[in-house]
Amino acid sequence: MKFTAFLIKYAEIGIKGRNRHLFEDALIHQMKYALKKCEGKFLIHKTQGRIYVDAEGDFDYDEAVEQLRHVFGISGICPVVYVEDEGFEKLCDTVVSYVADVYPDRHKTFKVHARRARKNYPKESMEINMDLGETLLNAYPEMRVDVHDPDILLNIEIREKIYIYSKTIPGPGGMPVGTGGKAMLLLSGGIDSPVAGYMIAKRGVKIDAVYFHAPPYTSERAKQKVVDLARIVSRYAGPIYLHVINFTDIQLYIYEKCPHEELTIIMRRYMMRIAEHIAKETECLGLITGESIGQVASQTMNSLMATNEVCELPVYRPLIGFDKQEIVEVSEKIGAFETSIQPFEDCCTIFVAKHPVTKPNLNVIRRHERNLDEKIEELVKTALETDELIVVSDF
Ligand code: ATP
Ligand code: MG
């Protein structure tokens, strides 16, 4: 028996009233984008508060499921079999063979749940439940009815056609991308920042990204790795506009003029300033980083305070309370880990001091930054001019 459609379940929370259609339209938009990547033609339609995907003709079932599993806002994907209404007896036969196909092991409890969207169907829902239940018990004596907590909830929807479904494949949850504005992700080649981008996108936020590249200290391979990571995040977040900024001269200048133990903090402050500049120009409503309290010297509370100080936009740090292992788990789940651990230097690791400050004093940092007064404005301007825009998508 072939599945020819999917019923899409989405979380109801936060989408009541006026916002509901915005949520649904954004979800449909993202689903269309995701399904474009797979073979087959799909028609997505809303009917009475439900979203269905109909496959027209042949399609790759596994691939379609895989794509839908990347669409935020979907809480469950139910594969559906459509059958023509050719009388109740025929329906009984179909349901018996559906169960045979979908459940090779039938030592299970079940419940039939019929709904009539078409009221002129000759049987009422309760009657359909009873009669189909009885048919199944006769066909498969190893099955049992459990109306409270069945292993199999067999849904029968009587519409123009009859829809049969019983399985729910979990979706990624969250909110459809595009319902929550846009933010700028500071994306490095590490484990944390792609996970941070994924988590904010999951809340419906569209993602742009900026990567600070420091050739020749960081290689083309390191840059390619960041593009690859952006592509992995874009499987969930949709196309990502990645800005690559040449940061070398700023880094060298800070190295020349400031105490080396403060290098990372001062560098991070310039990254934040530049990222914010691009964010404001591109209508982003905030910045996103992969920082987590205490992970490294530049992420102690004091250091975070120092990097935060230079920004006006809110800085979202979704990993702030995560342990490394918890971050790794998400990284593996989204398929980024293998790429993140490829051994190409990112620009922070080249210039790290042996003993970086862990409790930077803001006044001291500000004073040392003044050593940069002569050239830094010009260097930031030049760096912004190097902005190379790469549109990263999963196509
Ligand atoms: P990650 O695994 O994300 O690289 P990390 O543990 O290496 O994180 P840091 O190097 O201290 O941490 O960087 C903290 C955050 O600053 C990163 O999560 C990222 O958001 C941002 N960041 C660091 N380096 C860069 C870079 N070269 N380009 C863009 N953003 C960066
Ligand atoms: Mg890093």
Short mmCIF file of C-alpha atoms and ligand atoms in Angstrom, two decimals:
data_model
loop_
_atom_site.label_atom_id
_atom_site.label_comp_id
_atom_site.label_asym_id
_atom_site.label_seq_id
_atom_site.Cartn_x
_atom_site.Cartn_y
_atom_site.Cartn_z
CA MET A 1 0.00 0.00 0.00
CA LYS A 2 1.44 3.37 -0.96
CA PHE A 3 1.42 6.55 1.02
CA THR A 4 0.37 9.36 -1.27
CA ALA A 5 0.14 12.25 1.15
CA PHE A 6 1.22 13.63 4.50
CA LEU A 7 -0.83 15.27 7.19
CA ILE A 8 1.30 17.89 8.88
CA LYS A 9 0.86 18.45 12.59
CA TYR A 10 2.05 21.67 14.15
CA ALA A 11 2.16 22.97 17.66
CA GLU A 12 -0.89 25.08 18.43
CA ILE A 13 0.81 27.21 21.01
CA GLY A 14 1.32 30.87 20.18
CA ILE A 15 -0.67 30.70 16.96
CA LYS A 16 -4.11 31.41 18.19
CA GLY A 17 -6.33 34.06 16.68
CA ARG A 18 -5.01 36.59 14.23
CA ASN A 19 -1.53 35.15 13.93
CA ARG A 20 -2.63 31.73 12.93
CA HIS A 21 -2.73 32.25 9.18
CA LEU A 22 0.65 34.02 9.24
CA PHE A 23 2.09 31.01 10.99
CA GLU A 24 0.48 28.59 8.57
CA ASP A 25 1.49 30.56 5.48
CA ALA A 26 5.09 30.78 6.67
CA LEU A 27 5.05 27.06 7.38
CA ILE A 28 3.71 26.27 3.92
CA HIS A 29 6.33 28.54 2.36
CA GLN A 30 9.13 26.69 4.18
CA MET A 31 7.65 23.30 3.30
CA LYS A 32 7.54 24.22 -0.38
CA TYR A 33 11.15 25.30 -0.22
CA ALA A 34 12.18 22.05 1.47
CA LEU A 35 10.22 19.83 -0.93
CA LYS A 36 11.68 21.56 -3.99
CA LYS A 37 14.84 19.62 -3.20
CA CYS A 38 13.22 16.27 -3.69
CA GLU A 39 12.00 14.38 -6.66
CA GLY A 40 8.29 14.50 -7.39
CA LYS A 41 5.54 17.07 -7.54
CA PHE A 42 3.77 18.13 -4.38
CA LEU A 43 0.63 20.07 -3.73
CA ILE A 44 0.34 21.65 -0.31
CA HIS A 45 -3.09 22.69 0.88
CA LYS A 46 -4.87 23.87 3.97
CA THR A 47 -8.21 22.29 4.77
CA GLN A 48 -10.15 23.04 7.91
CA GLY A 49 -7.19 23.93 10.03
CA ARG A 50 -5.00 21.15 8.74
CA ILE A 51 -2.13 21.17 6.30
CA TYR A 52 -1.75 18.35 3.80
CA VAL A 53 0.98 17.55 1.32
CA ASP A 54 -0.32 15.59 -1.66
CA ALA A 55 2.17 13.88 -3.89
CA GLU A 56 1.15 13.99 -7.52
CA GLY A 57 2.43 10.87 -9.21
CA ASP A 58 5.65 9.12 -8.24
CA PHE A 59 7.83 10.52 -5.52
CA ASP A 60 10.65 9.47 -3.24
CA TYR A 61 8.90 8.82 0.09
CA ASP A 62 12.05 8.66 2.24
CA GLU A 63 13.46 11.82 0.76
CA ALA A 64 10.21 13.73 1.21
CA VAL A 65 10.06 12.70 4.88
CA GLU A 66 13.70 13.65 5.32
CA GLN A 67 13.07 17.12 3.89
CA LEU A 68 9.98 17.71 6.01
CA ARG A 69 11.92 16.69 9.11
CA HIS A 70 13.99 19.84 8.60
CA VAL A 71 11.09 22.28 8.55
CA PHE A 72 10.70 24.17 11.81
CA GLY A 73 7.10 24.49 12.94
CA ILE A 74 6.27 20.87 12.13
CA SER A 75 5.70 18.78 15.22
CA GLY A 76 4.67 15.61 13.41
CA ILE A 77 4.44 14.14 9.93
CA CYS A 78 1.70 11.57 9.35
CA PRO A 79 1.98 9.52 6.14
CA VAL A 80 -1.52 9.14 4.69
CA VAL A 81 -3.13 6.64 2.34
CA TYR A 82 -5.98 8.07 0.26
CA VAL A 83 -8.65 5.73 -1.04
CA GLU A 84 -11.74 6.38 -3.14
CA ASP A 85 -15.04 5.91 -1.37
CA GLU A 86 -16.25 2.67 -2.91
CA GLY A 87 -18.53 1.57 -0.10
CA PHE A 88 -17.94 0.46 3.47
CA GLU A 89 -17.01 -3.13 2.65
CA LYS A 90 -14.26 -1.99 0.37
CA LEU A 91 -13.04 0.35 3.13
CA CYS A 92 -12.90 -2.60 5.55
CA ASP A 93 -10.74 -4.57 3.09
CA THR A 94 -8.46 -1.60 2.59
CA VAL A 95 -8.01 -1.05 6.31
CA VAL A 96 -7.20 -4.74 6.84
CA SER A 97 -4.49 -4.62 4.21
CA TYR A 98 -3.22 -1.24 5.50
CA VAL A 99 -2.64 -2.81 8.90
CA ALA A 100 -0.97 -5.84 7.33
CA ASP A 101 1.41 -3.59 5.39
CA VAL A 102 2.26 -1.05 8.01
CA TYR A 103 2.44 -3.37 11.05
CA PRO A 104 4.19 -6.64 10.26
CA ASP A 105 4.04 -7.44 13.98
CA ARG A 106 0.42 -7.17 15.02
CA HIS A 107 0.71 -8.10 18.69
CA LYS A 108 -0.52 -4.63 19.48
CA THR A 109 -3.45 -2.74 20.93
CA PHE A 110 -5.41 -0.38 18.73
CA LYS A 111 -8.26 2.03 18.53
CA VAL A 112 -10.12 3.23 15.47
CA HIS A 113 -10.78 6.95 15.37
CA ALA A 114 -13.12 7.96 12.57
CA ARG A 115 -14.09 11.51 11.65
CA ARG A 116 -16.60 12.63 9.07
CA ALA A 117 -15.75 15.86 7.32
CA ARG A 118 -18.41 14.80 4.81
CA LYS A 119 -21.63 14.42 6.75
CA ASN A 120 -23.53 12.56 4.04
CA TYR A 121 -21.50 9.41 4.61
CA PRO A 122 -24.00 6.65 5.43
CA LYS A 123 -22.42 5.67 8.76
CA GLU A 124 -21.77 7.84 11.78
CA SER A 125 -18.30 8.05 13.29
CA MET A 126 -19.08 5.81 16.27
CA GLU A 127 -20.51 3.17 14.00
CA ILE A 128 -17.46 3.28 11.75
CA ASN A 129 -15.23 2.86 14.81
CA MET A 130 -17.17 -0.17 16.02
CA ASP A 131 -17.49 -1.87 12.65
CA LEU A 132 -13.91 -1.34 11.58
CA GLY A 133 -12.73 -2.41 15.03
CA GLU A 134 -14.66 -5.63 14.73
CA THR A 135 -13.35 -6.25 11.22
CA LEU A 136 -9.78 -5.88 12.43
CA LEU A 137 -10.32 -8.17 15.43
CA ASN A 138 -11.72 -10.82 13.11
CA ALA A 139 -8.86 -10.45 10.67
CA TYR A 140 -6.11 -10.35 13.31
CA PRO A 141 -7.01 -12.21 16.51
CA GLU A 142 -3.61 -11.22 17.98
CA MET A 143 -4.72 -7.58 18.13
CA ARG A 144 -6.59 -6.08 21.10
CA VAL A 145 -8.65 -2.94 21.52
CA ASP A 146 -7.48 -0.31 23.98
CA VAL A 147 -9.45 2.90 23.84
CA HIS A 148 -7.34 4.73 26.44
CA ASP A 149 -3.72 4.17 25.45
CA PRO A 150 -3.55 2.20 22.20
CA ASP A 151 -0.27 1.28 20.46
CA ILE A 152 -1.93 2.08 17.16
CA LEU A 153 -4.38 4.94 16.76
CA LEU A 154 -5.94 4.29 13.40
CA ASN A 155 -7.36 7.50 12.00
CA ILE A 156 -10.03 7.33 9.32
CA GLU A 157 -11.12 10.63 7.85
CA ILE A 158 -14.09 10.67 5.56
CA ARG A 159 -13.66 13.50 3.08
CA GLU A 160 -14.18 13.53 -0.69
CA LYS A 161 -11.76 10.63 -0.51
CA ILE A 162 -11.08 8.58 2.59
CA TYR A 163 -7.81 9.25 4.42
CA ILE A 164 -6.15 6.54 6.49
CA TYR A 165 -3.20 7.24 8.77
CA SER A 166 -1.78 5.98 12.01
CA LYS A 167 1.89 6.86 12.18
CA THR A 168 3.47 10.09 13.32
CA ILE A 169 7.07 10.79 12.44
CA PRO A 170 8.41 13.47 14.79
CA GLY A 171 9.19 16.83 13.21
CA PRO A 172 11.79 19.28 14.51
CA GLY A 173 9.27 21.45 16.41
CA GLY A 174 9.83 25.17 16.79
CA MET A 175 8.32 27.96 14.72
CA PRO A 176 8.45 28.42 10.94
CA VAL A 177 11.45 30.45 9.83
CA GLY A 178 10.32 33.91 8.81
CA THR A 179 7.80 34.41 11.60
CA GLY A 180 10.35 35.93 13.94
CA GLY A 181 12.45 38.54 12.16
CA LYS A 182 16.11 38.16 11.27
CA ALA A 183 19.37 38.02 13.23
CA MET A 184 23.09 38.03 12.43
CA LEU A 185 25.01 34.92 13.49
CA LEU A 186 28.72 35.22 14.21
CA LEU A 187 29.70 31.97 12.57
CA SER A 188 33.13 30.48 13.13
CA GLY A 189 34.36 27.07 12.17
CA GLY A 190 33.80 25.61 15.62
CA ILE A 191 31.19 23.40 17.20
CA ASP A 192 29.22 26.05 19.03
CA SER A 193 28.17 28.79 16.63
CA PRO A 194 26.37 26.54 14.09
CA VAL A 195 24.38 25.07 16.97
CA ALA A 196 23.56 28.58 18.21
CA GLY A 197 22.30 29.52 14.73
CA TYR A 198 20.19 26.37 14.55
CA MET A 199 18.60 27.10 17.91
CA ILE A 200 17.61 30.66 17.10
CA ALA A 201 16.34 29.67 13.63
CA LYS A 202 14.22 27.06 15.39
CA ARG A 203 12.30 29.89 17.03
CA GLY A 204 11.29 31.20 13.63
CA VAL A 205 14.16 33.64 13.10
CA LYS A 206 15.79 34.00 9.70
CA ILE A 207 19.57 33.87 9.87
CA ASP A 208 22.30 35.92 8.18
CA ALA A 209 25.90 35.18 9.12
CA VAL A 210 29.30 36.81 9.32
CA TYR A 211 32.66 35.06 9.36
CA PHE A 212 35.92 36.81 10.19
CA HIS A 213 38.61 35.42 7.99
CA ALA A 214 42.32 36.11 8.56
CA PRO A 215 44.34 35.04 5.55
CA PRO A 216 47.08 33.89 5.36
CA TYR A 217 46.83 32.88 9.03
CA THR A 218 43.60 31.09 8.28
CA SER A 219 43.44 29.02 5.14
CA GLU A 220 40.93 28.82 2.31
CA ARG A 221 40.02 25.43 3.76
CA ALA A 222 39.00 27.10 7.01
CA LYS A 223 36.75 29.45 5.07
CA GLN A 224 35.30 26.56 3.07
CA LYS A 225 34.55 24.79 6.33
CA VAL A 226 32.51 27.78 7.50
CA VAL A 227 30.61 27.79 4.18
CA ASP A 228 29.95 24.06 4.68
CA LEU A 229 28.66 24.69 8.20
CA ALA A 230 26.41 27.50 6.96
CA ARG A 231 25.03 25.05 4.40
CA ILE A 232 24.23 22.51 7.14
CA VAL A 233 22.41 25.18 9.16
CA SER A 234 20.61 26.32 5.99
CA ARG A 235 18.98 22.90 5.68
CA TYR A 236 16.83 24.08 8.59
CA ALA A 237 17.09 27.85 8.38
CA GLY A 238 16.69 28.35 4.62
CA PRO A 239 19.20 30.29 2.49
CA ILE A 240 21.84 32.13 4.52
CA TYR A 241 23.57 35.32 3.42
CA LEU A 242 27.11 34.78 4.67
CA HIS A 243 29.39 37.82 4.89
CA VAL A 244 33.09 37.01 4.87
CA ILE A 245 35.16 39.83 6.32
CA ASN A 246 38.92 40.04 6.03
CA PHE A 247 40.01 40.60 9.62
CA THR A 248 43.78 40.16 9.25
CA ASP A 249 44.90 43.78 9.41
CA ILE A 250 42.76 44.54 12.44
CA GLN A 251 44.10 41.48 14.19
CA LEU A 252 47.72 42.34 13.42
CA TYR A 253 47.21 45.92 14.56
CA ILE A 254 45.70 44.83 17.89
CA TYR A 255 48.59 42.36 18.26
CA GLU A 256 51.03 45.20 17.74
CA LYS A 257 49.40 47.74 20.03
CA CYS A 258 47.70 45.94 22.89
CA PRO A 259 48.82 43.63 25.70
CA HIS A 260 48.70 40.10 24.40
CA GLU A 261 46.70 38.72 27.28
CA GLU A 262 43.90 41.09 26.28
CA LEU A 263 44.12 40.31 22.60
CA THR A 264 41.21 37.90 22.41
CA ILE A 265 38.85 40.22 24.27
CA ILE A 266 39.74 43.25 22.20
CA MET A 267 39.52 41.24 19.02
CA ARG A 268 36.11 39.92 20.02
CA ARG A 269 34.97 43.49 20.70
CA TYR A 270 35.92 44.45 17.16
CA MET A 271 34.18 41.40 15.74
CA MET A 272 31.02 42.40 17.59
CA ARG A 273 31.27 46.01 16.41
CA ILE A 274 31.69 44.98 12.77
CA ALA A 275 28.98 42.30 12.98
CA GLU A 276 26.62 44.86 14.46
CA HIS A 277 27.40 47.33 11.69
CA ILE A 278 26.47 44.78 9.03
CA ALA A 279 23.48 43.63 11.08
CA LYS A 280 22.05 47.12 11.21
CA GLU A 281 22.56 47.62 7.48
CA THR A 282 20.75 44.39 6.72
CA GLU A 283 17.80 44.90 9.04
CA CYS A 284 18.82 42.27 11.56
CA LEU A 285 17.22 42.64 14.97
CA GLY A 286 20.02 41.08 16.99
CA LEU A 287 23.34 39.23 17.02
CA ILE A 288 23.84 35.54 17.79
CA THR A 289 26.97 33.93 19.19
CA GLY A 290 27.89 30.43 20.34
CA GLU A 291 29.16 31.59 23.73
CA SER A 292 28.60 29.60 26.90
CA ILE A 293 29.55 30.79 30.37
CA GLY A 294 33.03 29.73 31.42
CA GLN A 295 33.83 27.63 28.35
CA VAL A 296 37.05 29.55 27.65
CA ALA A 297 38.75 32.65 29.07
CA SER A 298 36.87 34.91 26.67
CA GLN A 299 33.54 33.57 27.90
CA THR A 300 33.69 34.21 31.64
CA MET A 301 31.02 36.54 32.97
CA ASN A 302 33.59 39.35 33.05
CA SER A 303 34.69 38.69 29.49
CA LEU A 304 31.13 38.46 28.23
CA MET A 305 30.45 41.79 29.87
CA ALA A 306 33.41 43.28 28.04
CA THR A 307 32.35 41.97 24.63
CA ASN A 308 28.72 42.83 25.23
CA GLU A 309 29.53 46.42 26.07
CA VAL A 310 30.26 47.45 22.50
CA CYS A 311 26.87 46.35 21.14
CA GLU A 312 23.60 48.19 21.03
CA LEU A 313 21.63 45.36 19.49
CA PRO A 314 20.63 42.49 21.75
CA VAL A 315 23.10 39.61 21.65
CA TYR A 316 21.43 36.21 21.71
CA ARG A 317 23.53 33.44 23.24
CA PRO A 318 21.31 30.38 23.14
CA LEU A 319 24.08 28.08 24.47
CA ILE A 320 24.83 30.22 27.49
CA GLY A 321 23.89 27.53 30.03
CA PHE A 322 24.88 24.47 28.02
CA ASP A 323 27.76 22.16 28.87
CA LYS A 324 30.04 21.24 25.98
CA GLN A 325 28.62 17.73 25.86
CA GLU A 326 25.10 19.06 25.50
CA ILE A 327 26.23 21.29 22.64
CA VAL A 328 27.96 18.33 20.98
CA GLU A 329 24.73 16.33 21.17
CA VAL A 330 22.81 18.99 19.25
CA SER A 331 25.71 19.38 16.82
CA GLU A 332 25.57 15.65 16.09
CA LYS A 333 21.79 15.68 15.79
CA ILE A 334 21.86 18.40 13.13
CA GLY A 335 24.72 16.76 11.25
CA ALA A 336 27.30 19.51 11.86
CA PHE A 337 29.72 17.77 14.20
CA GLU A 338 31.84 15.93 11.64
CA THR A 339 32.41 19.16 9.76
CA SER A 340 33.02 21.24 12.89
CA ILE A 341 35.85 19.00 14.09
CA GLN A 342 37.83 19.17 10.85
CA PRO A 343 41.22 20.54 11.89
CA PHE A 344 41.41 23.93 10.18
CA GLU A 345 42.44 26.88 12.32
CA ASP A 346 39.96 29.67 12.87
CA CYS A 347 41.42 33.11 13.37
CA CYS A 348 41.10 33.08 17.15
CA THR A 349 43.41 30.14 17.66
CA ILE A 350 46.39 31.70 15.88
CA PHE A 351 46.78 34.71 18.10
CA VAL A 352 45.79 33.30 21.48
CA ALA A 353 47.94 34.36 24.38
CA LYS A 354 49.41 31.81 26.78
CA HIS A 355 47.59 33.38 29.70
CA PRO A 356 44.60 35.34 28.46
CA VAL A 357 42.82 37.50 31.03
CA THR A 358 39.81 35.79 32.52
CA LYS A 359 38.60 38.83 34.47
CA PRO A 360 39.18 41.74 32.14
CA ASN A 361 38.69 45.11 33.73
CA LEU A 362 36.55 47.26 31.49
CA ASN A 363 38.40 50.46 32.21
CA VAL A 364 41.72 48.81 31.44
CA ILE A 365 40.38 47.34 28.21
CA ARG A 366 38.99 50.70 27.13
CA ARG A 367 42.30 52.38 27.94
CA HIS A 368 44.31 49.86 25.94
CA GLU A 369 41.91 50.14 23.03
CA ARG A 370 42.87 53.78 22.87
CA ASN A 371 46.30 52.61 21.68
CA LEU A 372 44.48 51.81 18.45
CA ASP A 373 43.08 55.28 17.90
CA GLU A 374 45.42 56.25 15.12
CA LYS A 375 44.46 53.64 12.55
CA ILE A 376 41.57 51.51 13.77
CA GLU A 377 38.72 53.47 12.23
CA GLU A 378 40.35 53.29 8.84
CA LEU A 379 41.05 49.56 9.28
CA VAL A 380 37.43 48.83 10.23
CA LYS A 381 36.27 50.77 7.18
CA THR A 382 38.63 48.81 4.94
CA ALA A 383 37.56 45.53 6.54
CA LEU A 384 33.93 46.35 5.81
CA GLU A 385 34.87 46.97 2.19
CA THR A 386 36.26 43.44 1.93
CA ASP A 387 32.80 42.04 2.69
CA GLU A 388 32.36 39.07 0.37
CA LEU A 389 28.74 37.97 0.24
CA ILE A 390 28.13 34.27 -0.28
CA VAL A 391 24.55 33.08 -0.57
CA VAL A 392 24.55 29.64 0.99
CA SER A 393 21.71 27.27 0.37
CA ASP A 394 21.22 23.57 0.41
CA PHE A 395 20.44 23.27 -3.30
P1 ATP B 1 32.83 28.12 18.19
O1 ATP B 1 32.83 26.65 18.38
O2 ATP B 1 31.52 28.64 17.78
O3 ATP B 1 33.96 28.56 17.30
P2 ATP B 1 34.43 28.72 20.46
O4 ATP B 1 34.21 27.87 21.63
O5 ATP B 1 35.60 28.46 19.60
O6 ATP B 1 33.09 28.74 19.60
P3 ATP B 1 35.25 31.49 20.68
O7 ATP B 1 36.32 31.28 19.70
O8 ATP B 1 35.55 32.16 21.98
O9 ATP B 1 34.44 30.18 21.05
O10 ATP B 1 34.12 32.33 20.00
C1 ATP B 1 32.94 32.65 20.67
C2 ATP B 1 31.92 33.03 19.63
O11 ATP B 1 32.40 34.14 18.86
C3 ATP B 1 31.67 31.95 18.61
O12 ATP B 1 30.70 31.04 19.06
C4 ATP B 1 31.20 32.74 17.43
O13 ATP B 1 29.85 33.11 17.58
C5 ATP B 1 32.05 34.00 17.52
N1 ATP B 1 33.29 33.88 16.72
C6 ATP B 1 34.51 33.47 17.11
N2 ATP B 1 35.39 33.50 16.09
C7 ATP B 1 34.71 33.93 15.00
C8 ATP B 1 35.05 34.16 13.62
N3 ATP B 1 36.27 33.95 13.15
N4 ATP B 1 34.08 34.63 12.80
C9 ATP B 1 32.81 34.83 13.27
N5 ATP B 1 32.45 34.63 14.54
C10 ATP B 1 33.37 34.18 15.41
MG MG B 2 35.93 29.35 17.74
#
